[in-house]
mmCIF file of C-alpha atoms and ligand atoms in Angstrom:
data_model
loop_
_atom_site.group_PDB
_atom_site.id
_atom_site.type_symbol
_atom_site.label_atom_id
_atom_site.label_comp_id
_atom_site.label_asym_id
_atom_site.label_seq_id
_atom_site.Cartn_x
_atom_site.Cartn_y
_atom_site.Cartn_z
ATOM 1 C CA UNK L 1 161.188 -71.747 -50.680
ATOM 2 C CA UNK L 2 158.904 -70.481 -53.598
ATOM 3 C CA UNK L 3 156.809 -67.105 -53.125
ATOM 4 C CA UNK L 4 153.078 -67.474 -53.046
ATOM 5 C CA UNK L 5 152.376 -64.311 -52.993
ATOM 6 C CA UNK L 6 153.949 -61.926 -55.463
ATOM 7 C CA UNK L 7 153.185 -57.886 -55.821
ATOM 8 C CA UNK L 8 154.407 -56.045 -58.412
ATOM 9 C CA UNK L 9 154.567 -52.254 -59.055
ATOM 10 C CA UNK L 10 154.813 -52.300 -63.246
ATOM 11 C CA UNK L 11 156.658 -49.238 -63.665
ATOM 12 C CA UNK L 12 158.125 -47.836 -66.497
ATOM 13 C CA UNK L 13 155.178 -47.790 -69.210
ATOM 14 C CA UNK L 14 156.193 -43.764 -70.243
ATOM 15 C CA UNK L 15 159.944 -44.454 -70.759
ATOM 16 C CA UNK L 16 159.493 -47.357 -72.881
ATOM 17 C CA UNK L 17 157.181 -45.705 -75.079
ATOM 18 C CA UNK L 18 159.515 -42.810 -75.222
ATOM 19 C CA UNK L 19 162.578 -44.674 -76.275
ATOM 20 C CA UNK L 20 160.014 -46.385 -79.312
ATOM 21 C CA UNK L 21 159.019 -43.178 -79.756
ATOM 22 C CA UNK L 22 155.830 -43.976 -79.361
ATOM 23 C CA UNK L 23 152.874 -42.043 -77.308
ATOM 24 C CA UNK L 24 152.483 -42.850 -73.292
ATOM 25 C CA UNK L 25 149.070 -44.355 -74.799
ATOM 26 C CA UNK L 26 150.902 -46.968 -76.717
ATOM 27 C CA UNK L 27 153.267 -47.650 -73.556
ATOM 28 C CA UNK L 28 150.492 -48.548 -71.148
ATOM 29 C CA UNK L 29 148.708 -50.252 -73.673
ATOM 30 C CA UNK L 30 152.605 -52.256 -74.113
ATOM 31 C CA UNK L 31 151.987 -52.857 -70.102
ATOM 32 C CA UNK L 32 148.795 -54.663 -70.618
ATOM 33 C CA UNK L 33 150.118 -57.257 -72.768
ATOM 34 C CA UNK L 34 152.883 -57.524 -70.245
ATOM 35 C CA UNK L 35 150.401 -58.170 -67.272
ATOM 36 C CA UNK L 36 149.217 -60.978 -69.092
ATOM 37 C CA UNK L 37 152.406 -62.363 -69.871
ATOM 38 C CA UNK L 38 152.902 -62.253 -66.577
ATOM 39 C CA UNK L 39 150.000 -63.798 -65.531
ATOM 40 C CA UNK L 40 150.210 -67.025 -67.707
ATOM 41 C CA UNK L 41 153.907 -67.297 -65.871
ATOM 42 C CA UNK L 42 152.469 -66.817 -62.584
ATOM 43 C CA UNK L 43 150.618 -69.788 -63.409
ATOM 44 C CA UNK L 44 153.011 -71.606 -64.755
ATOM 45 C CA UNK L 45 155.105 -71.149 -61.353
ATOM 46 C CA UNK L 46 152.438 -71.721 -58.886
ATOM 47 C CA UNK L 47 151.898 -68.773 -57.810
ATOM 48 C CA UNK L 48 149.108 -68.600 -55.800
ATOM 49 C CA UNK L 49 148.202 -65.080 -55.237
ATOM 50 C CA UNK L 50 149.607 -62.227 -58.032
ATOM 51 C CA UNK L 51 148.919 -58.535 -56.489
ATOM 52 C CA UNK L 52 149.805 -55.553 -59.297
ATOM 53 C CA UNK L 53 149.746 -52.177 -58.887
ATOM 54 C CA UNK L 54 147.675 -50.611 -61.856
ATOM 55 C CA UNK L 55 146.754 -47.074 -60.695
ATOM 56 C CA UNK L 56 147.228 -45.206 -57.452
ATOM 57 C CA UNK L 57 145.687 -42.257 -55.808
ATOM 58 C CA UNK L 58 148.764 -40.186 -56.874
ATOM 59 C CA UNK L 59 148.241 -41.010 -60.508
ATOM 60 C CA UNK L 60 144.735 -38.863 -60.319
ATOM 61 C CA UNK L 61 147.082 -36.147 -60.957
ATOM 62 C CA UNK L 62 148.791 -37.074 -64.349
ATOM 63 C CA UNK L 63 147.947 -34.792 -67.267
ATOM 64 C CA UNK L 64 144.305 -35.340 -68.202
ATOM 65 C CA UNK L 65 144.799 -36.958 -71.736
ATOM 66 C CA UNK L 66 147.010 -39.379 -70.164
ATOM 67 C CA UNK L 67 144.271 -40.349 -67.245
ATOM 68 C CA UNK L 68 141.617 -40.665 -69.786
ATOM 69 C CA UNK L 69 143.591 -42.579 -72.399
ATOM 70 C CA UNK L 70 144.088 -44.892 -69.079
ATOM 71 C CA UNK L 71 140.665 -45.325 -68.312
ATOM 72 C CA UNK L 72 139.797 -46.221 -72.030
ATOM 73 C CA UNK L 73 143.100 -48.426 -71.587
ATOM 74 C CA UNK L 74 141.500 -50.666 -68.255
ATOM 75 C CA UNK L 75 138.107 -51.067 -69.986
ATOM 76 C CA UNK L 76 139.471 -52.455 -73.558
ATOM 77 C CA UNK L 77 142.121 -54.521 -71.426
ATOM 78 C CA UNK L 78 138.973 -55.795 -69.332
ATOM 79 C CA UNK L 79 136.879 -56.587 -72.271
ATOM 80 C CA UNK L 80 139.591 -58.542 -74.215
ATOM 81 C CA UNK L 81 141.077 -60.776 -71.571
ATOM 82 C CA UNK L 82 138.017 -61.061 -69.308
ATOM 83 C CA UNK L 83 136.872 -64.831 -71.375
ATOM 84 C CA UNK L 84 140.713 -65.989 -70.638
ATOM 85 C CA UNK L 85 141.107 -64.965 -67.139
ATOM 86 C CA UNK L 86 137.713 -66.935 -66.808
ATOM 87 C CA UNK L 87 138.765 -69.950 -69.021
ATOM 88 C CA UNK L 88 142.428 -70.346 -67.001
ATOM 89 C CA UNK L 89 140.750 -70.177 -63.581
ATOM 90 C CA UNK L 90 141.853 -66.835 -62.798
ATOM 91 C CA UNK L 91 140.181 -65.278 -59.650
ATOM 92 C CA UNK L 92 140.611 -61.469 -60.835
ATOM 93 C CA UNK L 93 139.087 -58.686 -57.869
ATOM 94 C CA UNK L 94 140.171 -55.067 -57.488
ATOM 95 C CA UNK L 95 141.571 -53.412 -54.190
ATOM 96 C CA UNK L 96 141.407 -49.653 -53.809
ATOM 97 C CA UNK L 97 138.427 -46.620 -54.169
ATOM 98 C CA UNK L 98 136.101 -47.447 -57.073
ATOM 99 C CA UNK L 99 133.985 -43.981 -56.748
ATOM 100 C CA UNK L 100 135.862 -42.396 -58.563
ATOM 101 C CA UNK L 101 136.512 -44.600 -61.643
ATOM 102 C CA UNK L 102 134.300 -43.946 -64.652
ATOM 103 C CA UNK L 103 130.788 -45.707 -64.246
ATOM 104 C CA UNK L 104 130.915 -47.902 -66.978
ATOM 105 C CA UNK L 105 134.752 -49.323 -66.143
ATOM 106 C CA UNK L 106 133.221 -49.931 -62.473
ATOM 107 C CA UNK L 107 130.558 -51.772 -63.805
ATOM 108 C CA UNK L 108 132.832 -53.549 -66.041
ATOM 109 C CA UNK L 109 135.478 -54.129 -62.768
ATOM 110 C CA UNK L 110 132.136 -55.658 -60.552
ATOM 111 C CA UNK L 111 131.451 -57.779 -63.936
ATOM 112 C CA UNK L 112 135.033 -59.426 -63.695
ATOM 113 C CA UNK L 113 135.395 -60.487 -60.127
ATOM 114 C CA UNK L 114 131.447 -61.672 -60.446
ATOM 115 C CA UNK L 115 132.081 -63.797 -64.055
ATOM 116 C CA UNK L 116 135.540 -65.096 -62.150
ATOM 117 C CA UNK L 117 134.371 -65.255 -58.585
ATOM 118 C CA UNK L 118 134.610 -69.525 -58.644
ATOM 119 C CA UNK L 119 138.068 -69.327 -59.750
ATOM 120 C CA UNK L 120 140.789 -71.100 -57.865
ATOM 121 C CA UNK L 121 143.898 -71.258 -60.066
ATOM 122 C CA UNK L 122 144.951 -67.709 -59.296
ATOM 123 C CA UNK L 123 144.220 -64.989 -57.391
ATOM 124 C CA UNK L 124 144.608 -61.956 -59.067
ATOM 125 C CA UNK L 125 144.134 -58.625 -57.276
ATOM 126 C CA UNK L 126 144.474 -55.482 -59.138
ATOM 127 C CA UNK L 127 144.835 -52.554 -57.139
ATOM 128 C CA UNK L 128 143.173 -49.479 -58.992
ATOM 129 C CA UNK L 129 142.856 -46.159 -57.489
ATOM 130 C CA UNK L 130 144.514 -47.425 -54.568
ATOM 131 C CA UNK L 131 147.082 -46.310 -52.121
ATOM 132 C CA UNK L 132 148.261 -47.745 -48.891
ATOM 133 C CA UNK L 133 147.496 -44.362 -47.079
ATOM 134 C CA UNK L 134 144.352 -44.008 -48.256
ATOM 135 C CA UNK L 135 143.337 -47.689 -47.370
ATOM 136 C CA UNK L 136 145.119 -46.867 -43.486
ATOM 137 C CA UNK L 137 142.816 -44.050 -43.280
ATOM 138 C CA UNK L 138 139.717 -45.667 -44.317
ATOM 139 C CA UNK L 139 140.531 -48.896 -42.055
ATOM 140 C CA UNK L 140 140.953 -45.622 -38.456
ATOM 141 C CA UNK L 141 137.830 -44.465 -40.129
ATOM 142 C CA UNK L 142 135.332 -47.914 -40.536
ATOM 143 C CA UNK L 143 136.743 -48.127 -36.830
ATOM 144 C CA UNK L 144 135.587 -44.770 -35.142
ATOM 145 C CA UNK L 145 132.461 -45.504 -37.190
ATOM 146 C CA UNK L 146 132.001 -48.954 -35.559
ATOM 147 C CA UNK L 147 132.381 -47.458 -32.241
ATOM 148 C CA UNK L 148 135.474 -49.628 -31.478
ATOM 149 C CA UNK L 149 136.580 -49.137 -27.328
ATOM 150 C CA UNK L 150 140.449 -47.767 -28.467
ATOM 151 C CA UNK L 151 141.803 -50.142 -25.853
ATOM 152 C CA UNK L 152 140.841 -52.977 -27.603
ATOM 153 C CA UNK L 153 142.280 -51.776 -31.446
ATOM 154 C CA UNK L 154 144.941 -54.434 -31.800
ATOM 155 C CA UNK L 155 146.768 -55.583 -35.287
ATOM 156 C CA UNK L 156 143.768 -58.455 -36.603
ATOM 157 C CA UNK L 157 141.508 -55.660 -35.694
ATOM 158 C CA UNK L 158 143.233 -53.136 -38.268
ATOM 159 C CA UNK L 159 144.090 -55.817 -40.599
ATOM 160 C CA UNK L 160 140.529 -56.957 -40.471
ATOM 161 C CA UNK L 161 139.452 -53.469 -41.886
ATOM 162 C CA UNK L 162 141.604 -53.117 -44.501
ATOM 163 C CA UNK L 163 140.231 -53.521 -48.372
ATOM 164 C CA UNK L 164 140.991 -57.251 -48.855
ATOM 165 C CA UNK L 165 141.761 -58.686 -44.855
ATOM 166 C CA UNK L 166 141.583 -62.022 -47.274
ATOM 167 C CA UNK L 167 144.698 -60.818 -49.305
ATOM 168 C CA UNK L 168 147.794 -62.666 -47.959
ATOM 169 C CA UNK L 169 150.587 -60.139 -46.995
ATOM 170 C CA UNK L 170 153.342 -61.098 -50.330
ATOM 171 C CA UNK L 171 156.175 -62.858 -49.809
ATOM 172 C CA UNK L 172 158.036 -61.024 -52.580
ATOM 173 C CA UNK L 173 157.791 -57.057 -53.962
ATOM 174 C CA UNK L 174 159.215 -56.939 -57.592
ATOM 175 C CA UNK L 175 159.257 -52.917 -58.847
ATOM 176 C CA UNK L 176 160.429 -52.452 -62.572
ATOM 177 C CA UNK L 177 161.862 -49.569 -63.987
ATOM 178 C CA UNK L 178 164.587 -48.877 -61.818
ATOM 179 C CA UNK L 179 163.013 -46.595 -58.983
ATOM 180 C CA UNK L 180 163.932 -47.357 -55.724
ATOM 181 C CA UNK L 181 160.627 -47.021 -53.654
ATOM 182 C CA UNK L 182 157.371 -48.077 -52.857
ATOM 183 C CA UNK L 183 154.975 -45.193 -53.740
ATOM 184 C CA UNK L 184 152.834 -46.150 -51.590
ATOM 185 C CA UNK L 185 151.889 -49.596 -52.188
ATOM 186 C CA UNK L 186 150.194 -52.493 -49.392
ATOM 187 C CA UNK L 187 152.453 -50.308 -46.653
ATOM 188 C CA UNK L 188 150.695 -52.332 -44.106
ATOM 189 C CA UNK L 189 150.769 -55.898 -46.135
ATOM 190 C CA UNK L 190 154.473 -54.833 -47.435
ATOM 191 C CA UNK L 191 156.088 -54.961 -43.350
ATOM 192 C CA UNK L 192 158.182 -58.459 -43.868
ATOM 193 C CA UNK L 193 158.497 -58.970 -47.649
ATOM 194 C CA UNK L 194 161.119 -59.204 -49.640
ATOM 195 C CA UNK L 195 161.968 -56.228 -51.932
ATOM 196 C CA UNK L 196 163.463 -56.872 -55.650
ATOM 197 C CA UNK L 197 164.217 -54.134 -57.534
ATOM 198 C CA UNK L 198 164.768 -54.450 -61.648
ATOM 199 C CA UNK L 199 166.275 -52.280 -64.194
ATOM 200 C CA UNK L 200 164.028 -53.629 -66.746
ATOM 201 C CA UNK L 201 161.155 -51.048 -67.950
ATOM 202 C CA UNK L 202 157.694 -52.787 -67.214
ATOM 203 C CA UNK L 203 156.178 -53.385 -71.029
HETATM 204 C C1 LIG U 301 153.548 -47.167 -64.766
HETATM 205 O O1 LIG U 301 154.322 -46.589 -65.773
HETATM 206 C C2 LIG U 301 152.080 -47.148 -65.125
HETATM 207 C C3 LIG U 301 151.259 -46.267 -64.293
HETATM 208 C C4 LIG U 301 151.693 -45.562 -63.278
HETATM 209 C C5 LIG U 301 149.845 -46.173 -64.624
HETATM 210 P P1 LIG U 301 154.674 -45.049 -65.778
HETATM 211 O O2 LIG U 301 153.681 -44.334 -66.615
HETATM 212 O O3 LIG U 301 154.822 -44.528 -64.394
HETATM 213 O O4 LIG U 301 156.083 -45.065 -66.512
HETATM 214 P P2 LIG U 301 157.298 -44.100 -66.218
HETATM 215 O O5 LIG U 301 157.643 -44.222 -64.772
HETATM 216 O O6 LIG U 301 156.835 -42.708 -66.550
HETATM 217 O O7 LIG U 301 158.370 -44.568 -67.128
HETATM 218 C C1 LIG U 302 153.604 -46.403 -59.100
HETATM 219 O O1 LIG U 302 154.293 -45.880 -60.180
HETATM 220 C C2 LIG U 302 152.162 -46.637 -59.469
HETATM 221 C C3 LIG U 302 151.925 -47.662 -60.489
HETATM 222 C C4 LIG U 302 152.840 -48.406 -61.049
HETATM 223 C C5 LIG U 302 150.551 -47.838 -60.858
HETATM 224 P P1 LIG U 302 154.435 -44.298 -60.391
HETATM 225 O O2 LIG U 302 155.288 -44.111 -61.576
HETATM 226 O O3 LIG U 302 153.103 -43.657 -60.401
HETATM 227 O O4 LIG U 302 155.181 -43.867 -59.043
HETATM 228 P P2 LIG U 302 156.213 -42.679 -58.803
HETATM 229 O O5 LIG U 302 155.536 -41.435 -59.288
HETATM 230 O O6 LIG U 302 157.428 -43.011 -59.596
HETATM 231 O O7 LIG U 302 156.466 -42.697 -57.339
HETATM 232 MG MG1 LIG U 303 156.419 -44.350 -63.155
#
């Protein structure tokens, strides 16, 4: 049975560049042109829905010039693949916090999903300042603010409040790089899937 909905944590980006000996700049920069790789085979396979793991709520804390070489990283990677996502029928959104991204790169994220929004080849989610805590807290949160009666908070309810309810919970995790854990990725959407782990470094 084929997956048809595939998340990946691309991990790995600072040891590659290290054993090029080349700057952590140059190694995420390496992971972009991976992603896209990996999108055209995604594609190719029939995937239906791709989910990757770009930036979490930990990564915040990385040394400054590292988070801002990031940033600029997103927005160039945006701007140069945004006509072929569109052209191959790529449905591209973000899950995770976008307050707290640079304003241009949000308007540049909102730009995306809107120029790909009639896409139905492949959904793409990119989760961006996101982390699986952080989304369970905001889901209790949206709740208490509704006024939800506790006794009726059941599983659709929480699901429904979650960034994406629309994302399908993936059939298959793939992590690169060798770690064995989840670092807080879709822990809600992650309950039942199936967990690959490779020793392959993610550019
Ligand atoms: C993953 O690569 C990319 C991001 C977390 C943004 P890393 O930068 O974590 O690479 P390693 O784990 O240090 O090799
Ligand atoms: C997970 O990788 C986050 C992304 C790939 C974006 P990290 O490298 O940040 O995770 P840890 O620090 O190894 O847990
Ligand atoms: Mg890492």
């Amino acid at each position: 049975d084929s997956a048809r909905t595939v998340a990946i944590i691309m991990d790995g980006n600072g040891r590659w560049a290290e054993r090029q000996g080349l700057s952590v700049a140059e190694g995420h920069r390496a992971g972009t042109n991976a992603l896209r790789r990996t999108v055209e085979a995604a594609i190719d396979l029939g995937v239906e829905t791709l989910v990757v793991y770009a930036f979490s709520t930990e990564n915040w804390s990385r040394p400054a010039g590292e988070v801002d070489s990031l940033m600029d990283i997103f927005g160039e990677t945006i701007e140069r693949e945004q006509p072929d996502l569109a052209r191959q029928g790529v449905r591209t959104r973000f899950i995770g916090r976008r307050d707290r991204a640079p304003a241009d790169l949000q308007e540049q994220m909102a730009g995306l999903e809107e120029e790909t929004a009639h896409n139905e080849r492949l959904n793409l989610w990119i989760a961006f300042d996101y982390g699986g805590r952080a989304e369970l807290v905001e889901a209790a949160r949206r709740l208490v603010e509704a006024g939800v009666d506790p006794a009726e908070i059941d599983e659709n309810m929480l699901r429904a409040n979650l960034y994406a309810p629309e994302l399908p919970d993936p059939d298959l995790l793939i992590r690169t790089s060798g770690e064995l854990r989840v670092s807080n990725f879709l822990l809600w959407q992650l309950a039942y899937s199936e967990l690959v782990f490779l020793d392959r470094l993610w550019p």
